[in-house]
Amino acid sequence: MENLDYARLQMAFTLGFHIIFACIGMVMPFFMVVAHRKWLNTKKPVYLKLTKAWQKGVAIFFVTGAVSGTALSFELGMLWPEFMKHAGPVIGMPFSLEGAAFFVEAIALGFYLYGWNKLPETFHWITGIIVGISGVASGILVVSANAWMNSPAGFDVVNGEFINIDPVAAFLNDAWFTQALHMTLAAFAATGFAVAGIHAFQILRNNKPELHKEAFKIAIFFGAVAALLQPLSGDLSAKDVAERQPVKLAAMEAHYETQKSAPLYIGGIVDEENKEVNHKIEIPGALSFLAFGDFDAEVKGLNDFPEDVIPPVSVVHYAFQTMVGIGSLMMIAALIFFISLKKKSWLQNRKYWWLFAVLSPLGFVAVEAGWVVTEVGRQPWIVYNIMKTSEAVTPMPGLKYSFFLYVTVYIILAITVTWLMKRQIKVLNNSIG
Amino acid sequence: MLYVVLFFTFFSLFLYVLLGGADFGAGIVELFSSRNDRKLNRDTIYKVMGPVWEANHIWLIILIVILWIAFPVYFNIIIIYLHIPLTLVLLGITMRGVAFIFRHYDAIVGESQIWYNRMFRISSLITPIFLGMSFGALISGEIVITEDYSDVGFAEIFMAPWLNIFTFLTGLFYAALCAFLASTLLIGETTGDIRKIYSRKSAFYTIIVVVTGGLLLFYGFMNEMVFVQDFLANAYSLSAVSLSALLLIPLWKAIKEQHSLLTRFYAGLQILLVLFAAVHTHFPNLIITSTGEVNMMDETAPDSVIKVLGISLIIGGGIILPGLFHLMKSFNMIRIPSQSPKEESE
């Protein structure tokens, strides 16, 4: 493998790691403040216990997200200096605002974590809300910077230089809204299901069921609402990608031949050599409809694009299928949850809890798959149609070593954090009351 | 607007050196303490640093973001040629951050604490050393700028500029500054015998700072390094350093008297003076390479970008600074002078 491959792997790995921690750090504060509010309203000790337990989770994930984010802000420059040299000034605005939002979050978290019994109750609770809101704001801002890579705007290229820069136009590029919406919902769905699943598992094991049922309810509510909204946002995204990045759409669907009334493939094995998809289920006209809102619309196939701008089709296709498949599962589970609010008898059924326990990690698999679609689907471009990834990479040789260093460190970190969470739950279950 | 951006650049740098530095220093002080003092230190810094801990380090991110947006060419050189030490800095920051949070938030307090503590203390020392080495590399005149990397050799381009005696001394000097800042800050956060301990430590680290700083200048002078020679020839830099040396006298007195506010004030002022001296000597040529100097103000981002950045910084600053001030005040990091005599007497 070349330096470029290692640079890409390292970026993919560190981003993939950061995304999980950032999502949890961004969404969990909302669970925490809901539990906190319930404690303030009812004074039931179970809510206080839950708030404090989640607060520890928030602190751990916030810091892990923050350090991995710090690393990323360096890595962008260290791995892709040519990209940063040209693109840095253009997409600086969302990043500088993100810095501000992140700062607000850190300050609010300082107040929240250390403010128990020191600050007035309501003010203390509000600082918790600020943690959540500023976290979501930083997520949206970072995604908007990424959206610019898919939909470059706000500058002209003359002789390889980026001139006439308009940072506001770059920030408000065509893709920012659909991407930010999709990612924010994904964060809520994935974190909601992940946390709910962990508590569902505890209920199955009959550890402190009252406490875990309360926790489950709060977390799954956020997750379920997001999971039900997600298909709508996915539809917006698909139409957007179809228009702006037709080659990405074609790769997502492994759609080789240009045709009118294009079918949607479900499943299937991509044969990149013979340029076809085997063993798939076809829904006639559905792709045309999803992409352009018209069953007869023409969808451009991969064969009609030059060879050197086609991303790795099978990776993108499988990732896309994974994301959509899991998303659909989560949507069904969300419906089951809402029905169970009426049909209380379902809550006595172990299968109900098993369903959510099994779904627990899947949301994050979908999040990762979604990022693969976005990022691999854009290849070979780092800035779509403007700059190739190979032109952006650092001249520094030996990236292999830094890749393995990061992988080792981050894997150890991930294991440690998982182990710490297990200990948190254990202590929570063993606590009195 | 460029001046607004420049102001925030150096303001962030100053606050990172000061607050991030005190933070690193707390770990260094802990590392070089006796077993008994360590536990004490651990609890004290948790109380003092905990609430502002994360905020202290965001100044680094702000600084990086400003550099890459406003000074892309300058940032590009730093990030390419200092790839290795910066990777080590990142590793240190990561280790230190997670160790700090693990040791305070692990639900079970047991043997694993030994590992968290070790990781925290060691990375607290190593990170500022690598940060200092990176800064030293920028001014050491060893960086070889080249178009063709295969021509010059890996070691010469990516290792030699940051791995030498001068940069190592710079790293030590910065680590010493951090320890000095932390121990001085902690004087005001403690009472009774513990306060005496920090007063002693802070006197000790003051000496270390002076010794390492002197060594650094001496080594640079003997080896005819451009930066050091210019530093010694620059009237402003020299007076700033002399003033900070003069301030050692009242500082020393304040340390002996265990004065919480004055020690903090003098220490902060000294850092400001030292930083000013270091930056002023060569501003705006803040990188010295083997063949010449790189002007930070050359090839800045276009006006449209600087304008938006400047406005964002003013707005961001307007929101963040009062919030941060309020946070520090709420947890007694900053004492309002009129209240301090009362607290002193308690």
mmCIF file with all atom_site columns, C-alpha atoms in Angstrom, chain B residues 163-305:
data_model
loop_
_atom_site.group_PDB
_atom_site.id
_atom_site.type_symbol
_atom_site.label_atom_id
_atom_site.label_alt_id
_atom_site.label_comp_id
_atom_site.label_asym_id
_atom_site.label_entity_id
_atom_site.label_seq_id
_atom_site.pdbx_PDB_ins_code
_atom_site.Cartn_x
_atom_site.Cartn_y
_atom_site.Cartn_z
_atom_site.occupancy
_atom_site.B_iso_or_equiv
_atom_site.pdbx_formal_charge
_atom_site.auth_seq_id
_atom_site.auth_comp_id
_atom_site.auth_asym_id
_atom_site.auth_atom_id
_atom_site.pdbx_PDB_model_num
ATOM 1   C CA . LEU B 1 163 ? 15.332  16.656 17.644 1.00 0.00 ? 163 LEU B CA 1
ATOM 2   C CA . ASN B 1 164 ? 18.354  18.557 18.875 1.00 0.00 ? 164 ASN B CA 1
ATOM 3   C CA . ILE B 1 165 ? 19.755  20.074 22.039 1.00 0.00 ? 165 ILE B CA 1
ATOM 4   C CA . PHE B 1 166 ? 18.309  23.517 21.465 1.00 0.00 ? 166 PHE B CA 1
ATOM 5   C CA . THR B 1 167 ? 14.751  22.270 20.987 1.00 0.00 ? 167 THR B CA 1
ATOM 6   C CA . PHE B 1 168 ? 15.121  19.941 23.922 1.00 0.00 ? 168 PHE B CA 1
ATOM 7   C CA . LEU B 1 169 ? 16.160  22.851 26.106 1.00 0.00 ? 169 LEU B CA 1
ATOM 8   C CA . THR B 1 170 ? 13.167  24.813 24.818 1.00 0.00 ? 170 THR B CA 1
ATOM 9   C CA . GLY B 1 171 ? 10.947  21.901 25.759 1.00 0.00 ? 171 GLY B CA 1
ATOM 10  C CA . LEU B 1 172 ? 12.424  21.694 29.236 1.00 0.00 ? 172 LEU B CA 1
ATOM 11  C CA . PHE B 1 173 ? 12.049  25.436 29.666 1.00 0.00 ? 173 PHE B CA 1
ATOM 12  C CA . TYR B 1 174 ? 8.367   25.270 28.761 1.00 0.00 ? 174 TYR B CA 1
ATOM 13  C CA . ALA B 1 175 ? 7.777   22.299 31.051 1.00 0.00 ? 175 ALA B CA 1
ATOM 14  C CA . ALA B 1 176 ? 9.477   24.225 33.851 1.00 0.00 ? 176 ALA B CA 1
ATOM 15  C CA . LEU B 1 177 ? 7.258   27.229 33.142 1.00 0.00 ? 177 LEU B CA 1
ATOM 16  C CA . CYS B 1 178 ? 4.214   24.975 33.401 1.00 0.00 ? 178 CYS B CA 1
ATOM 17  C CA . ALA B 1 179 ? 5.269   23.560 36.755 1.00 0.00 ? 179 ALA B CA 1
ATOM 18  C CA . PHE B 1 180 ? 6.017   27.058 37.991 1.00 0.00 ? 180 PHE B CA 1
ATOM 19  C CA . LEU B 1 181 ? 2.585   28.290 36.895 1.00 0.00 ? 181 LEU B CA 1
ATOM 20  C CA . ALA B 1 182 ? 0.778   25.387 38.495 1.00 0.00 ? 182 ALA B CA 1
ATOM 21  C CA . SER B 1 183 ? 2.517   25.535 41.830 1.00 0.00 ? 183 SER B CA 1
ATOM 22  C CA . THR B 1 184 ? 2.048   29.290 42.000 1.00 0.00 ? 184 THR B CA 1
ATOM 23  C CA . LEU B 1 185 ? -1.624  29.017 41.159 1.00 0.00 ? 185 LEU B CA 1
ATOM 24  C CA . LEU B 1 186 ? -2.152  26.330 43.751 1.00 0.00 ? 186 LEU B CA 1
ATOM 25  C CA . ILE B 1 187 ? -0.740  28.478 46.567 1.00 0.00 ? 187 ILE B CA 1
ATOM 26  C CA . GLY B 1 188 ? -3.925  30.469 46.534 1.00 0.00 ? 188 GLY B CA 1
ATOM 27  C CA . GLU B 1 189 ? -6.150  27.420 46.433 1.00 0.00 ? 189 GLU B CA 1
ATOM 28  C CA . THR B 1 190 ? -4.991  25.816 49.614 1.00 0.00 ? 190 THR B CA 1
ATOM 29  C CA . THR B 1 191 ? -4.659  26.644 53.266 1.00 0.00 ? 191 THR B CA 1
ATOM 30  C CA . GLY B 1 192 ? -2.398  25.959 56.214 1.00 0.00 ? 192 GLY B CA 1
ATOM 31  C CA . ASP B 1 193 ? 0.412   23.460 55.866 1.00 0.00 ? 193 ASP B CA 1
ATOM 32  C CA . ILE B 1 194 ? -0.569  22.488 52.350 1.00 0.00 ? 194 ILE B CA 1
ATOM 33  C CA . ARG B 1 195 ? -0.212  26.072 51.335 1.00 0.00 ? 195 ARG B CA 1
ATOM 34  C CA . LYS B 1 196 ? 3.295   26.046 52.699 1.00 0.00 ? 196 LYS B CA 1
ATOM 35  C CA . ILE B 1 197 ? 4.085   23.039 50.545 1.00 0.00 ? 197 ILE B CA 1
ATOM 36  C CA . TYR B 1 198 ? 3.003   24.823 47.388 1.00 0.00 ? 198 TYR B CA 1
ATOM 37  C CA . SER B 1 199 ? 4.802   27.959 48.371 1.00 0.00 ? 199 SER B CA 1
ATOM 38  C CA . ARG B 1 200 ? 7.998   25.884 48.679 1.00 0.00 ? 200 ARG B CA 1
ATOM 39  C CA . LYS B 1 201 ? 7.340   24.112 45.408 1.00 0.00 ? 201 LYS B CA 1
ATOM 40  C CA . SER B 1 202 ? 6.684   27.339 43.644 1.00 0.00 ? 202 SER B CA 1
ATOM 41  C CA . ALA B 1 203 ? 9.958   28.811 44.879 1.00 0.00 ? 203 ALA B CA 1
ATOM 42  C CA . PHE B 1 204 ? 11.699  25.651 43.668 1.00 0.00 ? 204 PHE B CA 1
ATOM 43  C CA . TYR B 1 205 ? 10.169  25.798 40.198 1.00 0.00 ? 205 TYR B CA 1
ATOM 44  C CA . THR B 1 206 ? 10.934  29.506 39.917 1.00 0.00 ? 206 THR B CA 1
ATOM 45  C CA . ILE B 1 207 ? 14.579  28.603 40.245 1.00 0.00 ? 207 ILE B CA 1
ATOM 46  C CA . ILE B 1 208 ? 14.220  25.836 37.662 1.00 0.00 ? 208 ILE B CA 1
ATOM 47  C CA . VAL B 1 209 ? 12.611  28.234 35.206 1.00 0.00 ? 209 VAL B CA 1
ATOM 48  C CA . VAL B 1 210 ? 15.416  30.741 35.607 1.00 0.00 ? 210 VAL B CA 1
ATOM 49  C CA . VAL B 1 211 ? 18.072  28.037 35.247 1.00 0.00 ? 211 VAL B CA 1
ATOM 50  C CA . THR B 1 212 ? 16.548  26.387 32.162 1.00 0.00 ? 212 THR B CA 1
ATOM 51  C CA . GLY B 1 213 ? 15.815  29.769 30.583 1.00 0.00 ? 213 GLY B CA 1
ATOM 52  C CA . GLY B 1 214 ? 19.389  30.869 31.193 1.00 0.00 ? 214 GLY B CA 1
ATOM 53  C CA . LEU B 1 215 ? 20.740  27.604 29.796 1.00 0.00 ? 215 LEU B CA 1
ATOM 54  C CA . LEU B 1 216 ? 18.616  28.010 26.701 1.00 0.00 ? 216 LEU B CA 1
ATOM 55  C CA . LEU B 1 217 ? 19.923  31.495 25.998 1.00 0.00 ? 217 LEU B CA 1
ATOM 56  C CA . PHE B 1 218 ? 23.484  30.516 26.826 1.00 0.00 ? 218 PHE B CA 1
ATOM 57  C CA . TYR B 1 219 ? 23.406  27.503 24.512 1.00 0.00 ? 219 TYR B CA 1
ATOM 58  C CA . GLY B 1 220 ? 21.866  29.522 21.704 1.00 0.00 ? 220 GLY B CA 1
ATOM 59  C CA . PHE B 1 221 ? 24.373  32.306 22.160 1.00 0.00 ? 221 PHE B CA 1
ATOM 60  C CA . MET B 1 222 ? 27.375  29.965 22.171 1.00 0.00 ? 222 MET B CA 1
ATOM 61  C CA . ASN B 1 223 ? 26.120  28.240 19.028 1.00 0.00 ? 223 ASN B CA 1
ATOM 62  C CA . GLU B 1 224 ? 25.476  31.544 17.302 1.00 0.00 ? 224 GLU B CA 1
ATOM 63  C CA . MET B 1 225 ? 21.825  30.848 16.673 1.00 0.00 ? 225 MET B CA 1
ATOM 64  C CA . VAL B 1 226 ? 20.077  33.554 14.714 1.00 0.00 ? 226 VAL B CA 1
ATOM 65  C CA . PHE B 1 227 ? 17.070  33.719 16.972 1.00 0.00 ? 227 PHE B CA 1
ATOM 66  C CA . VAL B 1 228 ? 19.028  34.020 20.175 1.00 0.00 ? 228 VAL B CA 1
ATOM 67  C CA . GLN B 1 229 ? 21.382  36.613 18.748 1.00 0.00 ? 229 GLN B CA 1
ATOM 68  C CA . ASP B 1 230 ? 18.507  38.685 17.494 1.00 0.00 ? 230 ASP B CA 1
ATOM 69  C CA . PHE B 1 231 ? 16.745  38.192 20.774 1.00 0.00 ? 231 PHE B CA 1
ATOM 70  C CA . LEU B 1 232 ? 19.670  39.588 22.682 1.00 0.00 ? 232 LEU B CA 1
ATOM 71  C CA . ALA B 1 233 ? 20.002  42.480 20.237 1.00 0.00 ? 233 ALA B CA 1
ATOM 72  C CA . ASN B 1 234 ? 16.339  43.433 20.323 1.00 0.00 ? 234 ASN B CA 1
ATOM 73  C CA . ALA B 1 235 ? 15.745  46.246 22.784 1.00 0.00 ? 235 ALA B CA 1
ATOM 74  C CA . TYR B 1 236 ? 12.079  45.442 23.368 1.00 0.00 ? 236 TYR B CA 1
ATOM 75  C CA . SER B 1 237 ? 12.604  41.742 23.892 1.00 0.00 ? 237 SER B CA 1
ATOM 76  C CA . LEU B 1 238 ? 15.516  42.366 26.160 1.00 0.00 ? 238 LEU B CA 1
ATOM 77  C CA . SER B 1 239 ? 13.649  44.883 28.264 1.00 0.00 ? 239 SER B CA 1
ATOM 78  C CA . ALA B 1 240 ? 10.639  42.595 28.500 1.00 0.00 ? 240 ALA B CA 1
ATOM 79  C CA . VAL B 1 241 ? 12.818  39.758 29.757 1.00 0.00 ? 241 VAL B CA 1
ATOM 80  C CA . SER B 1 242 ? 14.690  42.066 32.109 1.00 0.00 ? 242 SER B CA 1
ATOM 81  C CA . LEU B 1 243 ? 11.418  43.354 33.470 1.00 0.00 ? 243 LEU B CA 1
ATOM 82  C CA . SER B 1 244 ? 10.202  39.840 34.052 1.00 0.00 ? 244 SER B CA 1
ATOM 83  C CA . ALA B 1 245 ? 13.496  39.106 35.799 1.00 0.00 ? 245 ALA B CA 1
ATOM 84  C CA . LEU B 1 246 ? 12.996  42.165 37.991 1.00 0.00 ? 246 LEU B CA 1
ATOM 85  C CA . LEU B 1 247 ? 9.510   40.967 38.784 1.00 0.00 ? 247 LEU B CA 1
ATOM 86  C CA . LEU B 1 248 ? 11.077  37.887 40.317 1.00 0.00 ? 248 LEU B CA 1
ATOM 87  C CA . ILE B 1 249 ? 11.816  39.948 43.409 1.00 0.00 ? 249 ILE B CA 1
ATOM 88  C CA . PRO B 1 250 ? 8.225   40.898 44.269 1.00 0.00 ? 250 PRO B CA 1
ATOM 89  C CA . LEU B 1 251 ? 7.113   37.468 43.106 1.00 0.00 ? 251 LEU B CA 1
ATOM 90  C CA . TRP B 1 252 ? 9.569   35.815 45.446 1.00 0.00 ? 252 TRP B CA 1
ATOM 91  C CA . LYS B 1 253 ? 8.300   37.981 48.273 1.00 0.00 ? 253 LYS B CA 1
ATOM 92  C CA . ALA B 1 254 ? 4.674   37.148 47.420 1.00 0.00 ? 254 ALA B CA 1
ATOM 93  C CA . ILE B 1 255 ? 5.513   33.449 47.336 1.00 0.00 ? 255 ILE B CA 1
ATOM 94  C CA . LYS B 1 256 ? 7.143   33.655 50.755 1.00 0.00 ? 256 LYS B CA 1
ATOM 95  C CA . GLU B 1 257 ? 4.089   35.444 52.080 1.00 0.00 ? 257 GLU B CA 1
ATOM 96  C CA . GLN B 1 258 ? 1.857   32.870 50.387 1.00 0.00 ? 258 GLN B CA 1
ATOM 97  C CA . HIS B 1 259 ? -0.171  35.625 48.830 1.00 0.00 ? 259 HIS B CA 1
ATOM 98  C CA . SER B 1 260 ? -2.860  34.113 46.650 1.00 0.00 ? 260 SER B CA 1
ATOM 99  C CA . LEU B 1 261 ? -3.634  36.995 44.356 1.00 0.00 ? 261 LEU B CA 1
ATOM 100 C CA . LEU B 1 262 ? -0.265  38.662 43.900 1.00 0.00 ? 262 LEU B CA 1
ATOM 101 C CA . THR B 1 263 ? 1.562   35.423 43.088 1.00 0.00 ? 263 THR B CA 1
ATOM 102 C CA . ARG B 1 264 ? -0.967  34.719 40.378 1.00 0.00 ? 264 ARG B CA 1
ATOM 103 C CA . PHE B 1 265 ? -0.747  38.218 39.038 1.00 0.00 ? 265 PHE B CA 1
ATOM 104 C CA . TYR B 1 266 ? 3.056   38.304 38.877 1.00 0.00 ? 266 TYR B CA 1
ATOM 105 C CA . ALA B 1 267 ? 3.290   34.841 37.390 1.00 0.00 ? 267 ALA B CA 1
ATOM 106 C CA . GLY B 1 268 ? 0.785   35.696 34.659 1.00 0.00 ? 268 GLY B CA 1
ATOM 107 C CA . LEU B 1 269 ? 2.540   38.950 33.919 1.00 0.00 ? 269 LEU B CA 1
ATOM 108 C CA . GLN B 1 270 ? 5.887   37.218 33.662 1.00 0.00 ? 270 GLN B CA 1
ATOM 109 C CA . ILE B 1 271 ? 4.565   34.689 31.186 1.00 0.00 ? 271 ILE B CA 1
ATOM 110 C CA . LEU B 1 272 ? 3.101   37.522 29.160 1.00 0.00 ? 272 LEU B CA 1
ATOM 111 C CA . LEU B 1 273 ? 6.444   39.319 29.140 1.00 0.00 ? 273 LEU B CA 1
ATOM 112 C CA . VAL B 1 274 ? 8.437   36.214 28.205 1.00 0.00 ? 274 VAL B CA 1
ATOM 113 C CA . LEU B 1 275 ? 6.010   35.373 25.430 1.00 0.00 ? 275 LEU B CA 1
ATOM 114 C CA . PHE B 1 276 ? 6.058   38.940 24.181 1.00 0.00 ? 276 PHE B CA 1
ATOM 115 C CA . ALA B 1 277 ? 9.843   38.902 24.146 1.00 0.00 ? 277 ALA B CA 1
ATOM 116 C CA . ALA B 1 278 ? 9.969   35.617 22.249 1.00 0.00 ? 278 ALA B CA 1
ATOM 117 C CA . VAL B 1 279 ? 7.418   36.671 19.660 1.00 0.00 ? 279 VAL B CA 1
ATOM 118 C CA . HIS B 1 280 ? 8.548   40.260 19.255 1.00 0.00 ? 280 HIS B CA 1
ATOM 119 C CA . THR B 1 281 ? 12.120  39.426 18.313 1.00 0.00 ? 281 THR B CA 1
ATOM 120 C CA . HIS B 1 282 ? 11.172  38.034 14.956 1.00 0.00 ? 282 HIS B CA 1
ATOM 121 C CA . PHE B 1 283 ? 7.612   39.065 14.362 1.00 0.00 ? 283 PHE B CA 1
ATOM 122 C CA . PRO B 1 284 ? 6.268   38.639 11.735 1.00 0.00 ? 284 PRO B CA 1
ATOM 123 C CA . ASN B 1 285 ? 9.022   36.242 10.591 1.00 0.00 ? 285 ASN B CA 1
ATOM 124 C CA . LEU B 1 286 ? 8.033   33.542 13.011 1.00 0.00 ? 286 LEU B CA 1
ATOM 125 C CA . ILE B 1 287 ? 9.726   30.641 11.282 1.00 0.00 ? 287 ILE B CA 1
ATOM 126 C CA . ILE B 1 288 ? 13.461  30.584 10.746 1.00 0.00 ? 288 ILE B CA 1
ATOM 127 C CA . THR B 1 289 ? 14.557  27.996 8.198  1.00 0.00 ? 289 THR B CA 1
ATOM 128 C CA . SER B 1 290 ? 17.991  26.882 7.074  1.00 0.00 ? 290 SER B CA 1
ATOM 129 C CA . THR B 1 291 ? 17.885  29.339 4.212  1.00 0.00 ? 291 THR B CA 1
ATOM 130 C CA . GLY B 1 292 ? 15.792  32.237 5.420  1.00 0.00 ? 292 GLY B CA 1
ATOM 131 C CA . GLU B 1 293 ? 12.745  33.348 7.303  1.00 0.00 ? 293 GLU B CA 1
ATOM 132 C CA . VAL B 1 294 ? 9.069   32.826 6.682  1.00 0.00 ? 294 VAL B CA 1
ATOM 133 C CA . ASN B 1 295 ? 6.861   35.826 7.127  1.00 0.00 ? 295 ASN B CA 1
ATOM 134 C CA . MET B 1 296 ? 3.613   34.933 8.808  1.00 0.00 ? 296 MET B CA 1
ATOM 135 C CA . MET B 1 297 ? 1.914   37.969 7.262  1.00 0.00 ? 297 MET B CA 1
ATOM 136 C CA . ASP B 1 298 ? 2.815   36.972 3.727  1.00 0.00 ? 298 ASP B CA 1
ATOM 137 C CA . GLU B 1 299 ? 0.115   35.192 1.829  1.00 0.00 ? 299 GLU B CA 1
ATOM 138 C CA . THR B 1 300 ? -2.539  35.599 4.478  1.00 0.00 ? 300 THR B CA 1
ATOM 139 C CA . ALA B 1 301 ? -6.077  34.615 3.563  1.00 0.00 ? 301 ALA B CA 1
ATOM 140 C CA . PRO B 1 302 ? -7.976  37.119 1.399  1.00 0.00 ? 302 PRO B CA 1
ATOM 141 C CA . ASP B 1 303 ? -9.738  40.061 3.014  1.00 0.00 ? 303 ASP B CA 1
ATOM 142 C CA . SER B 1 304 ? -13.185 38.517 2.684  1.00 0.00 ? 304 SER B CA 1
ATOM 143 C CA . VAL B 1 305 ? -12.043 35.573 4.821  1.00 0.00 ? 305 VAL B CA 1
#
